[in-house]
Amino acid sequence: EPEVTQTPSHQVTQMGQEVILRCVPISNHLYFYWYRQILGQKVEFLVSFYNNEISEKSEIFDDQFSVERPDGSNFTLKIRSTKLEDSAMYFCASSAQGAGKNIQYFGAGTRLSVL
Amino acid sequence: QKEVEQDPGPLSVPEGAIVSLNCTYSNSAFQYFMWYRQYSRKGPELLMYTYSSGNKEDGRFTAQVDKSSKYISLFIRDSQPSDSATYLCAIPQRSSNTGKLIFGQGTTLQVKP
């Protein structure tokens, strides 16, 4: 069964460092997403990506964040200068369809710990 | 009012019990409704999705939507210890052109053997 894969499963970094979280979406999907879940809180939308550009982003997704699809399979989230409050689980998701019947499949997540 | 609200629980039931998990939402324009299951430190796993009102059944799971009350439910029959997880309701935001999901807080369920 196709699945979304994320690497690494756990990333530890020092405050102020740059991190790149990687995702391989399901191969025939066209819409890609990043969500974040701070421990004990809701899963929150960060950004959606379609046709090689950002479609929508939340207020959380400020200038410190960027996304890229560097090739036909990978989808990355970069945090330029990490802050303590960036510590969270980051989930990548993909779907075949955008609005409407938008069934999103999630990866297992990357746990980011900023020290 | 929050767009999607869900009682975080925790909810503890004995094995074999019928479990009822619920969410309320504020926007009557929402049309698709999803339930995800999330095991500890794992990603959300899609369980079921429904469109508009009514019931949808899949094995031991039944999803129910009452659009007049803006209320969605997930019922688990003959609950098993392996059902112990956090259950998240999620709704694609209709005004979003890429269907970003709005999640409820999640209800933590423990099924005791």
PDB file of C-alpha atoms in Angstrom, chain A residues 52-108:
ATOM      1  CA  ASN A  52       5.368  23.767  -7.716  1.00  0.00           C
ATOM      2  CA  GLU A  53       4.191  26.685  -5.661  1.00  0.00           C
ATOM      3  CA  ILE A  54       2.663  27.462  -2.300  1.00  0.00           C
ATOM      4  CA  SER A  55      -1.124  27.457  -2.530  1.00  0.00           C
ATOM      5  CA  GLU A  56      -1.913  28.500   0.978  1.00  0.00           C
ATOM      6  CA  LYS A  57      -0.075  29.132   4.234  1.00  0.00           C
ATOM      7  CA  SER A  58      -1.041  29.803   7.807  1.00  0.00           C
ATOM      8  CA  GLU A  59       0.109  32.669   9.992  1.00  0.00           C
ATOM      9  CA  ILE A  60       2.538  30.227  11.615  1.00  0.00           C
ATOM     10  CA  PHE A  61       4.374  29.837   8.304  1.00  0.00           C
ATOM     11  CA  ASP A  62       6.467  32.991   8.502  1.00  0.00           C
ATOM     12  CA  ASP A  63       9.687  33.938   6.737  1.00  0.00           C
ATOM     13  CA  GLN A  64      11.642  31.383   8.758  1.00  0.00           C
ATOM     14  CA  PHE A  65       9.868  28.589   6.912  1.00  0.00           C
ATOM     15  CA  SER A  66      10.147  27.513   3.304  1.00  0.00           C
ATOM     16  CA  VAL A  67       9.063  24.510   1.265  1.00  0.00           C
ATOM     17  CA  GLU A  68      10.497  23.001  -1.865  1.00  0.00           C
ATOM     18  CA  ARG A  69       9.931  20.123  -4.208  1.00  0.00           C
ATOM     19  CA  PRO A  70      13.515  19.743  -5.451  1.00  0.00           C
ATOM     20  CA  ASP A  71      12.772  16.756  -7.689  1.00  0.00           C
ATOM     21  CA  GLY A  72       9.873  14.569  -8.733  1.00  0.00           C
ATOM     22  CA  SER A  73       9.616  12.718  -5.460  1.00  0.00           C
ATOM     23  CA  ASN A  74      10.790  14.754  -2.472  1.00  0.00           C
ATOM     24  CA  PHE A  75       9.007  17.537  -0.623  1.00  0.00           C
ATOM     25  CA  THR A  76      10.954  19.430   2.029  1.00  0.00           C
ATOM     26  CA  LEU A  77      10.267  21.853   4.841  1.00  0.00           C
ATOM     27  CA  LYS A  78      13.132  24.122   5.855  1.00  0.00           C
ATOM     28  CA  ILE A  79      13.246  26.106   9.056  1.00  0.00           C
ATOM     29  CA  ARG A  80      15.956  28.699   8.643  1.00  0.00           C
ATOM     30  CA  SER A  81      16.729  29.644  12.234  1.00  0.00           C
ATOM     31  CA  THR A  82      15.033  27.375  14.709  1.00  0.00           C
ATOM     32  CA  LYS A  83      13.461  28.668  17.901  1.00  0.00           C
ATOM     33  CA  LEU A  84      12.600  26.747  21.051  1.00  0.00           C
ATOM     34  CA  GLU A  85       8.910  27.054  20.194  1.00  0.00           C
ATOM     35  CA  ASP A  86       9.476  25.210  16.908  1.00  0.00           C
ATOM     36  CA  SER A  87       9.801  21.989  18.895  1.00  0.00           C
ATOM     37  CA  ALA A  88       6.919  19.824  17.700  1.00  0.00           C
ATOM     38  CA  MET A  89       5.939  16.879  15.527  1.00  0.00           C
ATOM     39  CA  TYR A  90       5.898  17.844  11.868  1.00  0.00           C
ATOM     40  CA  PHE A  91       3.666  15.841   9.576  1.00  0.00           C
ATOM     41  CA  CYS A  92       3.764  15.733   5.824  1.00  0.00           C
ATOM     42  CA  ALA A  93       0.583  14.808   3.957  1.00  0.00           C
ATOM     43  CA  SER A  94      -0.409  14.339   0.349  1.00  0.00           C
ATOM     44  CA  SER A  95      -3.633  13.994  -1.579  1.00  0.00           C
ATOM     45  CA  ALA A  96      -4.720  13.298  -5.131  1.00  0.00           C
ATOM     46  CA  GLN A  97      -7.330  16.016  -5.079  1.00  0.00           C
ATOM     47  CA  GLY A  98      -7.504  19.555  -3.733  1.00  0.00           C
ATOM     48  CA  ALA A  99     -10.707  21.085  -2.479  1.00  0.00           C
ATOM     49  CA  GLY A 100     -13.819  19.004  -1.932  1.00  0.00           C
ATOM     50  CA  LYS A 101     -13.193  15.327  -1.426  1.00  0.00           C
ATOM     51  CA  ASN A 102      -9.693  15.974  -0.199  1.00  0.00           C
ATOM     52  CA  ILE A 103      -8.454  12.741   1.340  1.00  0.00           C
ATOM     53  CA  GLN A 104      -5.085  13.478   2.889  1.00  0.00           C
ATOM     54  CA  TYR A 105      -2.644  10.735   3.839  1.00  0.00           C
ATOM     55  CA  PHE A 106      -0.108  11.481   6.514  1.00  0.00           C
ATOM     56  CA  GLY A 107       3.411  10.349   7.171  1.00  0.00           C
ATOM     57  CA  ALA A 108       4.615   9.116  10.549  1.00  0.00           C
TER      58      ALA A 108
END
